[in-house]
CSV table of C-alpha atoms and ligand atoms in Angstrom, one decimal:
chain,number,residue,atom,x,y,z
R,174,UNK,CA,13.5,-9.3,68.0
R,175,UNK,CA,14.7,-12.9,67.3
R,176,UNK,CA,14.2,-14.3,63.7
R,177,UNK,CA,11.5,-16.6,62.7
R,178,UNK,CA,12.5,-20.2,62.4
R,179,UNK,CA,10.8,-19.8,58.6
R,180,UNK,CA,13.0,-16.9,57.9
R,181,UNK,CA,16.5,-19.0,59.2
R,182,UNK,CA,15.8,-18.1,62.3
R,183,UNK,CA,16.7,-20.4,65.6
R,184,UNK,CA,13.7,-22.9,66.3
R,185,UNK,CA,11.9,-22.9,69.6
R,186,UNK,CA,11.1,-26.7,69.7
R,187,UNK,CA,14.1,-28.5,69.1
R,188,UNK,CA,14.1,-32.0,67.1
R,189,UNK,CA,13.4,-35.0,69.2
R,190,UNK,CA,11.1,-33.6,71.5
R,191,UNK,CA,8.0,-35.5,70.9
R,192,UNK,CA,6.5,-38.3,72.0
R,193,UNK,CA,4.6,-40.3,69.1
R,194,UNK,CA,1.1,-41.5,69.6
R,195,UNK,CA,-0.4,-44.2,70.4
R,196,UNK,CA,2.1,-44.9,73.3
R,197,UNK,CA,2.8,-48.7,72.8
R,198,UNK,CA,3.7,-50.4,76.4
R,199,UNK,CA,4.4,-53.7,77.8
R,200,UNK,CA,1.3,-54.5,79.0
R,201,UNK,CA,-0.2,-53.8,75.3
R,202,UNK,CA,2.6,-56.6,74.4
R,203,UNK,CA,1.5,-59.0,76.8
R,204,UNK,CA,-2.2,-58.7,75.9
R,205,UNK,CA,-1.5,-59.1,72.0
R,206,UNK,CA,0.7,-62.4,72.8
R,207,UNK,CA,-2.3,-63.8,75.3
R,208,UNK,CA,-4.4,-63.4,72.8
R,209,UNK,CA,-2.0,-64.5,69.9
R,210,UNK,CA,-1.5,-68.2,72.3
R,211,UNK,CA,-5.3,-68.2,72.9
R,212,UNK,CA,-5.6,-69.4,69.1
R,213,UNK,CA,-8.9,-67.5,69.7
R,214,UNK,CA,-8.2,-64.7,66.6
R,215,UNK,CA,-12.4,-63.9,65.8
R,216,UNK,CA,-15.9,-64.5,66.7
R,217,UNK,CA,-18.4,-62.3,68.8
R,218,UNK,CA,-18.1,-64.9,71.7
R,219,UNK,CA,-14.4,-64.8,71.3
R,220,UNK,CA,-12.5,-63.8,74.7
R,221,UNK,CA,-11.0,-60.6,74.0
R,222,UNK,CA,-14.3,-59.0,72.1
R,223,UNK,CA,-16.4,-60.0,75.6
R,224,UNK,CA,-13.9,-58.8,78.0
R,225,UNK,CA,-13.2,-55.6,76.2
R,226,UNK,CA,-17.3,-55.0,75.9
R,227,UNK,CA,-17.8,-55.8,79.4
R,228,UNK,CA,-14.6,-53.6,80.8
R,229,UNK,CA,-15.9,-50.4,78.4
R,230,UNK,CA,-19.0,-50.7,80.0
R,231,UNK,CA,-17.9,-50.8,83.2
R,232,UNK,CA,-15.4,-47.6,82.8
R,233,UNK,CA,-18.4,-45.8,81.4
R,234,UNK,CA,-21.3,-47.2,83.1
R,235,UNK,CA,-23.8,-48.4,80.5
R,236,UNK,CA,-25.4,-51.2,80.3
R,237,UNK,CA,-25.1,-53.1,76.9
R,238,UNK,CA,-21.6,-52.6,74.7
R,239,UNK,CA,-20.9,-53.8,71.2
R,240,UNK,CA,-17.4,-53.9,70.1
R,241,UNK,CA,-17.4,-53.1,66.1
R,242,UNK,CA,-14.6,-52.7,63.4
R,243,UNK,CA,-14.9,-48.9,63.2
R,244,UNK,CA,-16.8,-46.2,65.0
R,245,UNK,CA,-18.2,-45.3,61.3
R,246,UNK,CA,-19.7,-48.8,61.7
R,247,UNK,CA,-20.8,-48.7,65.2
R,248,UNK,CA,-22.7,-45.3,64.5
R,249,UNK,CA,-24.3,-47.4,61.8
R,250,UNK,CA,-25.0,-50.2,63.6
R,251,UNK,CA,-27.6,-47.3,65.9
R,252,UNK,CA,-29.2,-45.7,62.9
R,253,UNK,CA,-29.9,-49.3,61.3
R,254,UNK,CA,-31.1,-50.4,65.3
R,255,UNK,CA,-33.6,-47.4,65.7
R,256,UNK,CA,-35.1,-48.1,62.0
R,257,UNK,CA,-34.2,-44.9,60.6
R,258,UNK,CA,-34.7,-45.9,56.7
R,259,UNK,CA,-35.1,-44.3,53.2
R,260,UNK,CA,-36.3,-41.1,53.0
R,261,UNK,CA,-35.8,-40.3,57.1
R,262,UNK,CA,-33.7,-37.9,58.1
R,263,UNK,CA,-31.5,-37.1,60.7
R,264,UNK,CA,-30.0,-33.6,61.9
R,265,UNK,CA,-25.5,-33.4,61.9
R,266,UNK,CA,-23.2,-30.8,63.1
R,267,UNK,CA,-22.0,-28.6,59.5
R,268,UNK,CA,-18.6,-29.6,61.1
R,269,UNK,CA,-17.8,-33.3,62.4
R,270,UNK,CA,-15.9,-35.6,60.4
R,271,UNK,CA,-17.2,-37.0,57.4
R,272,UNK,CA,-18.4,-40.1,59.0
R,273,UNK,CA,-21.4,-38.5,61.8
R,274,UNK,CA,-23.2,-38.0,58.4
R,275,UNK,CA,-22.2,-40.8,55.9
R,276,UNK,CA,-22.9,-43.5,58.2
R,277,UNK,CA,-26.7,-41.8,57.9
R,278,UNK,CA,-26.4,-42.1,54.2
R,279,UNK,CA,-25.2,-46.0,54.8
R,280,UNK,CA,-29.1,-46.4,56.0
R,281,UNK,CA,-30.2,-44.9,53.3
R,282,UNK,CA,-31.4,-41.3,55.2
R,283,UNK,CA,-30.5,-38.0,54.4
R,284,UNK,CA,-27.9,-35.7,57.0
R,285,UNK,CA,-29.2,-32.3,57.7
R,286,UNK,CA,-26.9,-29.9,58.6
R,287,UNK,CA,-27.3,-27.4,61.7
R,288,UNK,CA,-24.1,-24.5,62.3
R,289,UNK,CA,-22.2,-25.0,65.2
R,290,UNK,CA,-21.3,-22.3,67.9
R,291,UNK,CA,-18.2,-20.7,67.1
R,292,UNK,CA,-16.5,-21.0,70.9
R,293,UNK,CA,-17.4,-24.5,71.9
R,294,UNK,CA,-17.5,-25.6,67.7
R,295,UNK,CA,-20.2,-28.0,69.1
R,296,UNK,CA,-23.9,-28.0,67.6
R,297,UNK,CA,-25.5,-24.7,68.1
R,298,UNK,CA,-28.4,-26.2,70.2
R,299,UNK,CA,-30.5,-23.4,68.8
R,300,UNK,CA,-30.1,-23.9,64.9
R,301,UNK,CA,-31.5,-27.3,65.6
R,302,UNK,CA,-35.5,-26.7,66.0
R,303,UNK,CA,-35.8,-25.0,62.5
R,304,UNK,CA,-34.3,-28.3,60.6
R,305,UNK,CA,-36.7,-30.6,61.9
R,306,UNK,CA,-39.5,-31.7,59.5
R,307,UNK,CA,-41.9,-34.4,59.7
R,308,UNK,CA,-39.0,-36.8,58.5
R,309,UNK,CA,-36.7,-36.0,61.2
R,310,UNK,CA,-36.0,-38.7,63.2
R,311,UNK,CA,-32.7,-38.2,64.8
R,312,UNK,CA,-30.1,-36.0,66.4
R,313,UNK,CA,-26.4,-36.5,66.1
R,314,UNK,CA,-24.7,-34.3,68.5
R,315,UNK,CA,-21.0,-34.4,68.0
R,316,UNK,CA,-18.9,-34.3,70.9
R,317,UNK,CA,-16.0,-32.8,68.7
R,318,UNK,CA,-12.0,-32.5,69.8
R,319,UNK,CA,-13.2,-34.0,72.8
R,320,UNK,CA,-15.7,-31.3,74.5
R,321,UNK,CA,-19.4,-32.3,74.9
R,322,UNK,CA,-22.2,-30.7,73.1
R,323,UNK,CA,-24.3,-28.4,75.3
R,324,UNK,CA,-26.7,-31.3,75.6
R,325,UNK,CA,-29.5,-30.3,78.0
R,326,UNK,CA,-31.0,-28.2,75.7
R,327,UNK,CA,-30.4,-31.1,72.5
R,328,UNK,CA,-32.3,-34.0,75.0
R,329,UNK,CA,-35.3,-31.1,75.8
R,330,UNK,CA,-35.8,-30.8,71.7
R,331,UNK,CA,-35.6,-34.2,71.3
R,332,UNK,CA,-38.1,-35.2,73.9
R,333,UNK,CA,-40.3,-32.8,72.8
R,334,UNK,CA,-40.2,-33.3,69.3
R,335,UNK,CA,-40.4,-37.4,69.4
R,336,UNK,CA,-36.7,-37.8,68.1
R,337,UNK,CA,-34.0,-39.9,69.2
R,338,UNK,CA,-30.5,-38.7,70.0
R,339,UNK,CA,-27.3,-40.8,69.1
R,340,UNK,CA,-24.5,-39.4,70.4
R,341,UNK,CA,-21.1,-39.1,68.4
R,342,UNK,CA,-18.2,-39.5,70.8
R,343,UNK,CA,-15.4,-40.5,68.3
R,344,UNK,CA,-13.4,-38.0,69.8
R,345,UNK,CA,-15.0,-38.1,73.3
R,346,UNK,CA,-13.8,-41.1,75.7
R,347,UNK,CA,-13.8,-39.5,79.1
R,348,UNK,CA,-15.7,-36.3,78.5
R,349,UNK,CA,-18.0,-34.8,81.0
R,350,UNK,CA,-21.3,-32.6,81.0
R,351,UNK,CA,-22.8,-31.7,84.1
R,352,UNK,CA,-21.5,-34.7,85.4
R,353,UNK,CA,-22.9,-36.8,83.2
R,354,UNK,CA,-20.5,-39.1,80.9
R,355,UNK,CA,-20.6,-38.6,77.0
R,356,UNK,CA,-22.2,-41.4,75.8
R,357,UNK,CA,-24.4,-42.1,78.4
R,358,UNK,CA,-27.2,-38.8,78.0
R,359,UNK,CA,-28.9,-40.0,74.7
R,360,UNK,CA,-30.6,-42.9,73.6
R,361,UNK,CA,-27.6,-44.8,72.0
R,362,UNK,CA,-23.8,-43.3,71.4
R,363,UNK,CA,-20.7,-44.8,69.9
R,364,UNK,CA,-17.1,-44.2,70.2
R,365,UNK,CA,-14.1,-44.7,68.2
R,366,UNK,CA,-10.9,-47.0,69.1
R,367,UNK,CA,-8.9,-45.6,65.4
R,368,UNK,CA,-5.2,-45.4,66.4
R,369,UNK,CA,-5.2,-41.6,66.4
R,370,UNK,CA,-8.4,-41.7,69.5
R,371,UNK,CA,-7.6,-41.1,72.9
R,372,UNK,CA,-8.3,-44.9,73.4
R,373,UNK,CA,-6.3,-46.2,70.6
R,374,UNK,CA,-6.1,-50.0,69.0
R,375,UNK,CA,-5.8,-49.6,65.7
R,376,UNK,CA,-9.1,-50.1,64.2
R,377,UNK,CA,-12.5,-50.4,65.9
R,378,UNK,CA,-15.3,-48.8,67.6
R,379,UNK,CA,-18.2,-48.9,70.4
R,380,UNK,CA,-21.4,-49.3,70.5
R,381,UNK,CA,-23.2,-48.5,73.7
R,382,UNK,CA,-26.8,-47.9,75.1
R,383,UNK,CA,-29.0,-48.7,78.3
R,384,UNK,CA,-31.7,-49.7,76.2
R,385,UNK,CA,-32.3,-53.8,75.8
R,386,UNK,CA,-34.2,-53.5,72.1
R,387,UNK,CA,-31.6,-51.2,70.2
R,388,UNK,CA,-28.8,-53.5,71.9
R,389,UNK,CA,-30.8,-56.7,70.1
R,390,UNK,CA,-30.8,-55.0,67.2
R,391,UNK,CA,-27.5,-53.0,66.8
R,392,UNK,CA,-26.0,-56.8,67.7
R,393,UNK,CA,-27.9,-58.4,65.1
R,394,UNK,CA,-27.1,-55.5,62.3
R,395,UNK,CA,-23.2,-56.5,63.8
R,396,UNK,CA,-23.7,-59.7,62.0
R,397,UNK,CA,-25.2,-60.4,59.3
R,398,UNK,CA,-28.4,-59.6,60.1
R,399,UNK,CA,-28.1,-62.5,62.5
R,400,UNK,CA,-30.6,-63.8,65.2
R,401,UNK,CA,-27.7,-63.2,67.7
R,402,UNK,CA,-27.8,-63.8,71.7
R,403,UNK,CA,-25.7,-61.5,73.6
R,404,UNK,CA,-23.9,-64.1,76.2
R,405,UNK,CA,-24.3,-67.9,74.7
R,406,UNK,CA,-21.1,-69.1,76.3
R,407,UNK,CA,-22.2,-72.6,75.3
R,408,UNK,CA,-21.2,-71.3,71.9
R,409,UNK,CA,-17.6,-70.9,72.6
R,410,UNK,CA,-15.1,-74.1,72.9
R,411,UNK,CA,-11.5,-72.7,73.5
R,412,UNK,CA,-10.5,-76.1,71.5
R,413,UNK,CA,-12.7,-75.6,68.9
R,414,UNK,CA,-12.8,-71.9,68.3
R,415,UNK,CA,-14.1,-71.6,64.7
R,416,UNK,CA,-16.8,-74.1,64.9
R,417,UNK,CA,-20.1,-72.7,66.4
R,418,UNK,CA,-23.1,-74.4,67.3
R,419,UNK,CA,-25.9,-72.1,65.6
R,420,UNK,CA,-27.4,-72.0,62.3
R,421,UNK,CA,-26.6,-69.0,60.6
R,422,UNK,CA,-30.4,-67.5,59.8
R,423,UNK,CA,-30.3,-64.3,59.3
R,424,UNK,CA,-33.4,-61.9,60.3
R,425,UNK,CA,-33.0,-58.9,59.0
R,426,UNK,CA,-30.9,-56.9,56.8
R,427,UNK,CA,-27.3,-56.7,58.2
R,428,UNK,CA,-23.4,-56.4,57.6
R,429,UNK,CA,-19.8,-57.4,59.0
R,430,UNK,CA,-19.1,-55.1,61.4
R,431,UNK,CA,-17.5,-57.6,63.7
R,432,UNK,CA,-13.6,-56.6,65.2
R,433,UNK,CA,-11.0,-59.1,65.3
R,434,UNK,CA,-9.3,-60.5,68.8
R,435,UNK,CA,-6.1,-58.8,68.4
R,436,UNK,CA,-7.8,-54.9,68.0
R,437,UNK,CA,-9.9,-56.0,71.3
R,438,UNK,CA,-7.0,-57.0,73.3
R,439,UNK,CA,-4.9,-54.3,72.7
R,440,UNK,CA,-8.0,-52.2,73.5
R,441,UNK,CA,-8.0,-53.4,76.7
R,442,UNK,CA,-4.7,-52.3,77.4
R,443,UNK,CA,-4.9,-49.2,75.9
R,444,UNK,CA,-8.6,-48.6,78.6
R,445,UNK,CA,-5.8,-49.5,81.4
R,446,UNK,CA,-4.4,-46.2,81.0
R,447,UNK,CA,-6.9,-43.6,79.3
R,448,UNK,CA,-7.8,-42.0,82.7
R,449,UNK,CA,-4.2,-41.4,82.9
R,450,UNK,CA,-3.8,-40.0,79.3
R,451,UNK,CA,-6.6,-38.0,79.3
R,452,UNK,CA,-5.1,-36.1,82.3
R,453,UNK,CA,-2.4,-35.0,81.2
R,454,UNK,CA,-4.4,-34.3,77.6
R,455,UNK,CA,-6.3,-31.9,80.1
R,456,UNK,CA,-3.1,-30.7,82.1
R,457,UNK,CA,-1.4,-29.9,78.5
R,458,UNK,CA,-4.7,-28.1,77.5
R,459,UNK,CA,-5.2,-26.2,80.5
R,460,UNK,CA,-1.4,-25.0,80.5
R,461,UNK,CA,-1.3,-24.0,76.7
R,462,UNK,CA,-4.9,-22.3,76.9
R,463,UNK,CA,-3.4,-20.0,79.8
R,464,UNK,CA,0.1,-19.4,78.6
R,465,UNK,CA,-1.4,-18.1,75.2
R,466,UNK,CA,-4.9,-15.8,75.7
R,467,UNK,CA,-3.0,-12.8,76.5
R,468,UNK,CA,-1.5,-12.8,73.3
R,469,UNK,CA,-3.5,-10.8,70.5
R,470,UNK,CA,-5.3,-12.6,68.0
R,471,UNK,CA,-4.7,-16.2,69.4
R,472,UNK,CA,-8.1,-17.4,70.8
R,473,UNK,CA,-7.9,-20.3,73.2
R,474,UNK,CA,-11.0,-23.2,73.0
R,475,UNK,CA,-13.6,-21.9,75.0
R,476,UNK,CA,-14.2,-24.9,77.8
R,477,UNK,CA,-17.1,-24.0,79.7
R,478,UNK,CA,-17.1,-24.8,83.0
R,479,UNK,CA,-19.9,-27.2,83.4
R,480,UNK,CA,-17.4,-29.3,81.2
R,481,UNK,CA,-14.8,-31.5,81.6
R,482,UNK,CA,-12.7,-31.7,78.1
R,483,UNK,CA,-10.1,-34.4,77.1
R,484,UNK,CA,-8.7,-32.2,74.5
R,485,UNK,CA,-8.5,-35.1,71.5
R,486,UNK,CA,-7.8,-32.1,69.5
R,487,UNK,CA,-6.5,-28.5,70.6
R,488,UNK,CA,-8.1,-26.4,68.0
R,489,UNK,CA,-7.0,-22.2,68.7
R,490,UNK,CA,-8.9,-19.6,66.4
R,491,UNK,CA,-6.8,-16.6,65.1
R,492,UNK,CA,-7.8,-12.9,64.6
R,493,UNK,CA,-5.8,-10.9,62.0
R,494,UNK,CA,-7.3,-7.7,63.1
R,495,UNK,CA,-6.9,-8.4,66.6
R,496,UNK,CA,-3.2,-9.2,65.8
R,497,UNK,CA,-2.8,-5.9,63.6
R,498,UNK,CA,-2.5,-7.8,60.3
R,499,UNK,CA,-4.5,-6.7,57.3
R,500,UNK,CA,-4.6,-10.5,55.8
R,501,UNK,CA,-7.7,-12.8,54.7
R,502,UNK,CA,-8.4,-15.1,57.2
R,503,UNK,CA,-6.7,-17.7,55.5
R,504,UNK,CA,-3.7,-16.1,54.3
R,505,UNK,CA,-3.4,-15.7,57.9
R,506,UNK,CA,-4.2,-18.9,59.0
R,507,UNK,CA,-1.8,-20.4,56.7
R,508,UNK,CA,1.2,-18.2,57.4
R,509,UNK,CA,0.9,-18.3,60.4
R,510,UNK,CA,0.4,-22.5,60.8
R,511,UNK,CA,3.8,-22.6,58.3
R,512,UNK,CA,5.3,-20.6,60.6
R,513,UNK,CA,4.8,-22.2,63.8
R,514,UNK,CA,5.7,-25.6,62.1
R,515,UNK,CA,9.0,-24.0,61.1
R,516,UNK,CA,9.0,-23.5,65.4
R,517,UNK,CA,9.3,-26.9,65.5
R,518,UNK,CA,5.6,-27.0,67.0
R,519,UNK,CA,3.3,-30.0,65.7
R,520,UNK,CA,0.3,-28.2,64.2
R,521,UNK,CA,-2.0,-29.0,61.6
R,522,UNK,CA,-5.4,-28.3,60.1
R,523,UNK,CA,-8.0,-30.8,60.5
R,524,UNK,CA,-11.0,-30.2,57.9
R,525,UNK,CA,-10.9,-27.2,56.1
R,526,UNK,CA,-14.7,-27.2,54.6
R,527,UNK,CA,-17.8,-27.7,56.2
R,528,UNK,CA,-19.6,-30.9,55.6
R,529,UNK,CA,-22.6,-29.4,53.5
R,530,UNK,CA,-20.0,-27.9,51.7
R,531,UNK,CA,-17.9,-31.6,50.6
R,532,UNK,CA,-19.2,-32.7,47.0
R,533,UNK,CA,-20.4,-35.7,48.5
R,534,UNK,CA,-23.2,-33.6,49.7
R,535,UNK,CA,-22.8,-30.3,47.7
R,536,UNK,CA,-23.6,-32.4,44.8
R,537,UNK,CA,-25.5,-35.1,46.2
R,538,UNK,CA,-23.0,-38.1,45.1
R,539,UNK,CA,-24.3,-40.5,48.0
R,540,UNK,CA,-25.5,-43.6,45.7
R,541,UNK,CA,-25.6,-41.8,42.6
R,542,UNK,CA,-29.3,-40.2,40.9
R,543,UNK,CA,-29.8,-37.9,43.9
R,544,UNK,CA,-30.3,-40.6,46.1
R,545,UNK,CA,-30.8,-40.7,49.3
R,546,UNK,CA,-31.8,-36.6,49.2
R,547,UNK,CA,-34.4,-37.9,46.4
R,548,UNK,CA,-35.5,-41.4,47.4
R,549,UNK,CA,-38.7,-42.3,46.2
R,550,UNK,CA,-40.4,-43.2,49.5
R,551,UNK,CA,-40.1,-39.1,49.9
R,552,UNK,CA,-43.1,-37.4,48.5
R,553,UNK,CA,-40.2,-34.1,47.5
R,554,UNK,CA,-36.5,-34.0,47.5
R,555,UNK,CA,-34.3,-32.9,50.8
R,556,UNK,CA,-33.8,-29.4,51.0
R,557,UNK,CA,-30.2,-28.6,50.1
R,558,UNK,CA,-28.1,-26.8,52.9
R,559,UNK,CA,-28.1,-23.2,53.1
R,560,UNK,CA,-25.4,-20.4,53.8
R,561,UNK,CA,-26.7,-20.2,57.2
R,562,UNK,CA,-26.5,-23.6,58.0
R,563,UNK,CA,-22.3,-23.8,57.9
R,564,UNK,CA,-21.9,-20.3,58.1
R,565,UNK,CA,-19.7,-20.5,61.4
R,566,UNK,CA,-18.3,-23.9,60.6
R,567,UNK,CA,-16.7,-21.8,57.5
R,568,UNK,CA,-15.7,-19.1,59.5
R,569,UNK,CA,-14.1,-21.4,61.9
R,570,UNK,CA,-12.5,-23.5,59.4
R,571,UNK,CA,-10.8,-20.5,57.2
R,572,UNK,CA,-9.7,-19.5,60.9
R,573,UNK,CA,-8.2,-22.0,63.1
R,574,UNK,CA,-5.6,-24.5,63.5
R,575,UNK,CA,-4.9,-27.3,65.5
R,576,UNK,CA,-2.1,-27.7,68.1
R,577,UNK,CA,-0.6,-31.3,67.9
R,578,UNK,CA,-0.5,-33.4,64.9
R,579,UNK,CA,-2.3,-37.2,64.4
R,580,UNK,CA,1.1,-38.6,65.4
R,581,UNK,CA,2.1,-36.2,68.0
R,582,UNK,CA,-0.7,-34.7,69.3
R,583,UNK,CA,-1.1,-32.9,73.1
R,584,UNK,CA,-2.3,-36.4,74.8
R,585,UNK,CA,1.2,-37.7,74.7
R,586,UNK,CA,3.3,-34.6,75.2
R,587,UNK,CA,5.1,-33.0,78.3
R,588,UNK,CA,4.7,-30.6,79.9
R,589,UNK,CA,7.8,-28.9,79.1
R,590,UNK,CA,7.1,-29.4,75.5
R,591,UNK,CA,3.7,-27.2,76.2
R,592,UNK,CA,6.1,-24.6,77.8
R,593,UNK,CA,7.6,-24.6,74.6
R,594,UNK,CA,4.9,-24.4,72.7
R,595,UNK,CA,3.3,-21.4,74.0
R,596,UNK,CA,7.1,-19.6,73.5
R,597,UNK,CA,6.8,-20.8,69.6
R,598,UNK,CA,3.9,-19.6,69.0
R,599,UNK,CA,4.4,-16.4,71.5
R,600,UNK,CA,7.7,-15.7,69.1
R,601,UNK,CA,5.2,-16.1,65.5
R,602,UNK,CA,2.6,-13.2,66.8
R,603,UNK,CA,5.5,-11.2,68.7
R,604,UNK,CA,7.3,-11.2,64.2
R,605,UNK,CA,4.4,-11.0,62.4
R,606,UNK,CA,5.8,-8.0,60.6
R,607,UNK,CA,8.2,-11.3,59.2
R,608,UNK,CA,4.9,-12.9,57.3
R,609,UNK,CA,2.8,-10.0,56.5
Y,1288,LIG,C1,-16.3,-37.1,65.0
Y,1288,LIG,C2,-16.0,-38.4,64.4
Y,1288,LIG,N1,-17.1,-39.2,64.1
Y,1288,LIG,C3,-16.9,-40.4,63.6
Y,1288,LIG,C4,-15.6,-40.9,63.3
Y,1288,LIG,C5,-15.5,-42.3,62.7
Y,1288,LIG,O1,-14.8,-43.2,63.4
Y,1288,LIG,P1,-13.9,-44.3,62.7
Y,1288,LIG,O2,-12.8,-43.7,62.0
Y,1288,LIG,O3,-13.5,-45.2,63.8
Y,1288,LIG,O4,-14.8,-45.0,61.8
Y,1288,LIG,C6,-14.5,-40.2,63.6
Y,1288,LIG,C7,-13.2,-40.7,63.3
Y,1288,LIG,O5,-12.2,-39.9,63.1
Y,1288,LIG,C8,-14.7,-38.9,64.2
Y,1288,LIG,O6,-13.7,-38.1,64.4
């Protein structure tokens, strides 16, 4: 028996071993100094913006692509595009992060929550028909820690119900369903560039659909509310960069959403290598998952195989029973999270309530009075979220961690740091008479 690293004991993952994230290269350098001696530092014409809309699109094969200053304001930007207003609603995964549902609040609609399936912690496809009312208009499947939604049988309820689907891929550059790429199976999706993403810049976010009239819109939300044209190149003179030649008439209700040059040119970098990254994300995934599900009460992410994953976060759920531990599922949890830090391993957990349950929405904050959940324009208040409807995003929560950290995370690990990994936390369950 060797000692736990908590208990003095030798650790498994020596100092040093990680690699920090985002990985910063050269070519990241080179773009941020082309872009720095362009003088060219904003605008929605501006070089950097257009060239890093036109190569996302490309890599993901949609036709019309909005750069934005966050994916919160991207998601926006396609709940303002597809009217969804006062009083609507729009059906959320209990577990996402905070933003899949606020940016519904932003439009002034109410979130209603659906559980997720415990395996896949996805939107159970089947909690979703019961939540629609004659206010639904929208579904926000979540493509969380980087694994798509089961999302045939999301775009079947959708059709048949009238509703849209906007899909959440924050976490998601790269993942695969059937084939299909997320962001390209509903009617509009968005994506996240934050610096912790799998496609990191810093700050900023996608917007992306095939559909002409929610692109018109999402771009004009982008600005101001401004009658925008997607590709006026007359507009932009290198010499002259700040000085455009439109108006500024605004036509409907809008914001700034707008990123700056710098975030878009490092994004294009960064797009250089995500097929790369999200490899070995995958290859570290695949190799942990393996090395650990013979080892009682450690539960692997379920990946099923019509999927491809790009493991943004490495999330394992944990059984006291199964590992012969008489402990609440969070005494557990936490033990046994302090003691694989001790290890040396990067771990961490990411959420630990369900949405419905934040007071946000517990207590109906959003704008103060009730609103939106009691907007005039609604003839009755929003139902409040029941037990059932986060009941497995709580169990999950109390019960999981996640491998990898924000800083360190699996993306930019070896190989032989996975090795080492799965001895850590191997040595924790092999002691547990040392926590319990
Ligand atoms: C699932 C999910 N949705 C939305 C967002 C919001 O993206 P951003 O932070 O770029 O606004 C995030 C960011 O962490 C996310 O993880």
């Amino acid at each position: 028996m060797s000692v736990l690293a908590i208990n003095r004991g030798k650790k498994t993952v020596p100092d040093g071993s990680h690699k920090i994230w985002p990985i910063i290269t050269d070519e990241d350098k080179k773009m941020v100094m082309e872009c720095l001696d362009s003088g060219i530092l904003t605008g929605p014409y501006g070089p950097q913006i257009q060239g890093a809309e036109r190569e996302f699109a490309e890599w993901l094969g949609v036709k019309y692509c909005l750069m934005s200053n966050s994916g919160t304001a991207a998601l926006h930007m396609a709940v303002a595009a597809a009217g969804i207003g006062p009083g609507d609603e729009v059906i959320v995964p209990s577990f996402t992060f905070l933003a899949s549902a606020l940016a519904v609040m932003h439009n002034n609609a109410v979130p209603v929550f659906a559980d997720i399936e415990p395996d896949t912690f996805n939107i159970d496809p089947e909690k979703i028909e019961s939540k629609i009312t004659p206010r639904t208009r929208a579904i926000i499947p979540v493509h969380l820690h980087g694994l798509c939604a089961d999302m045939d049988p999301v775009l079947e309820i959708a059709r048949r119900r009238g509703l849209l689907v906007i899909e959440d891929c924050a976490q998601a550059h790269g993942a695969k369903y059937k084939g299909r790429a997320a962001g390209t199976m509903g009617d509009m999706a968005f994506f996240s560039v934050q610096a912790s993403k799998n496609l990191p810049c810093g700050e900023g976010g996608f917007f992306v659909t095939n559909n002409e009239k929610f692109a018109a819109a999402a771009n004009s939300v982008r600005l101001f509310g401004q009658n925008a044209s997607f590709d006026d190149e007359s507009l932009v003179d290198p010499l002259r960069p700040l000085d455009r030649g439109r108006g500024f008439e605004s036509i409907g209700m809008g914001w700034q959403y707008m990123p700056g040059e710098l975030p878009a040119a490092v994004t294009r970098a960064q797009l250089r290598k995500l097929d790369e990254r999200n490899a070995n994300a995958r290859a570290n995934g695949d190799f942990l998952s393996n090395a650990i599900k013979d080892i009682p009460g450690v539960i692997p992410p379920r990946i099923p195989e019509n999927r491809v994953t790009v493991y943004h976060k490495y999330r394992i759920r944990l059984d006291a029973a199964t590992a012969g531990v008489n402990a609440a599922p969070t005494v557990f949890r936490d033990r046994v999270l302090a003691a694989i830090q001790a290890e040396g391993v990067e771990a961490c957990l990411w959420e630990t309530l369900p949405l419905p349950l934040q007071k946000s929405f517990a207590s109906r904050v959003g704008y103060g009075r009730e609103c939106p959940w009691s907007c005039p324009l609604r003839d009755k208040p929003a139902a409040p979220a029941a037990p059932e409807d986060y009941a497995q995003a709580a169990a999950l929560l109390d019960s999981s961690i996640v491998i990898g950290s924000h800083s360190f995370p699996v993306i930019s690990q070896s190989i032989d740091t996975m090795k080492m990994y799965a001895e850590a936390i191997r040595k924790v369950f092999d002691n547990l008479s040392e926590l319990f």
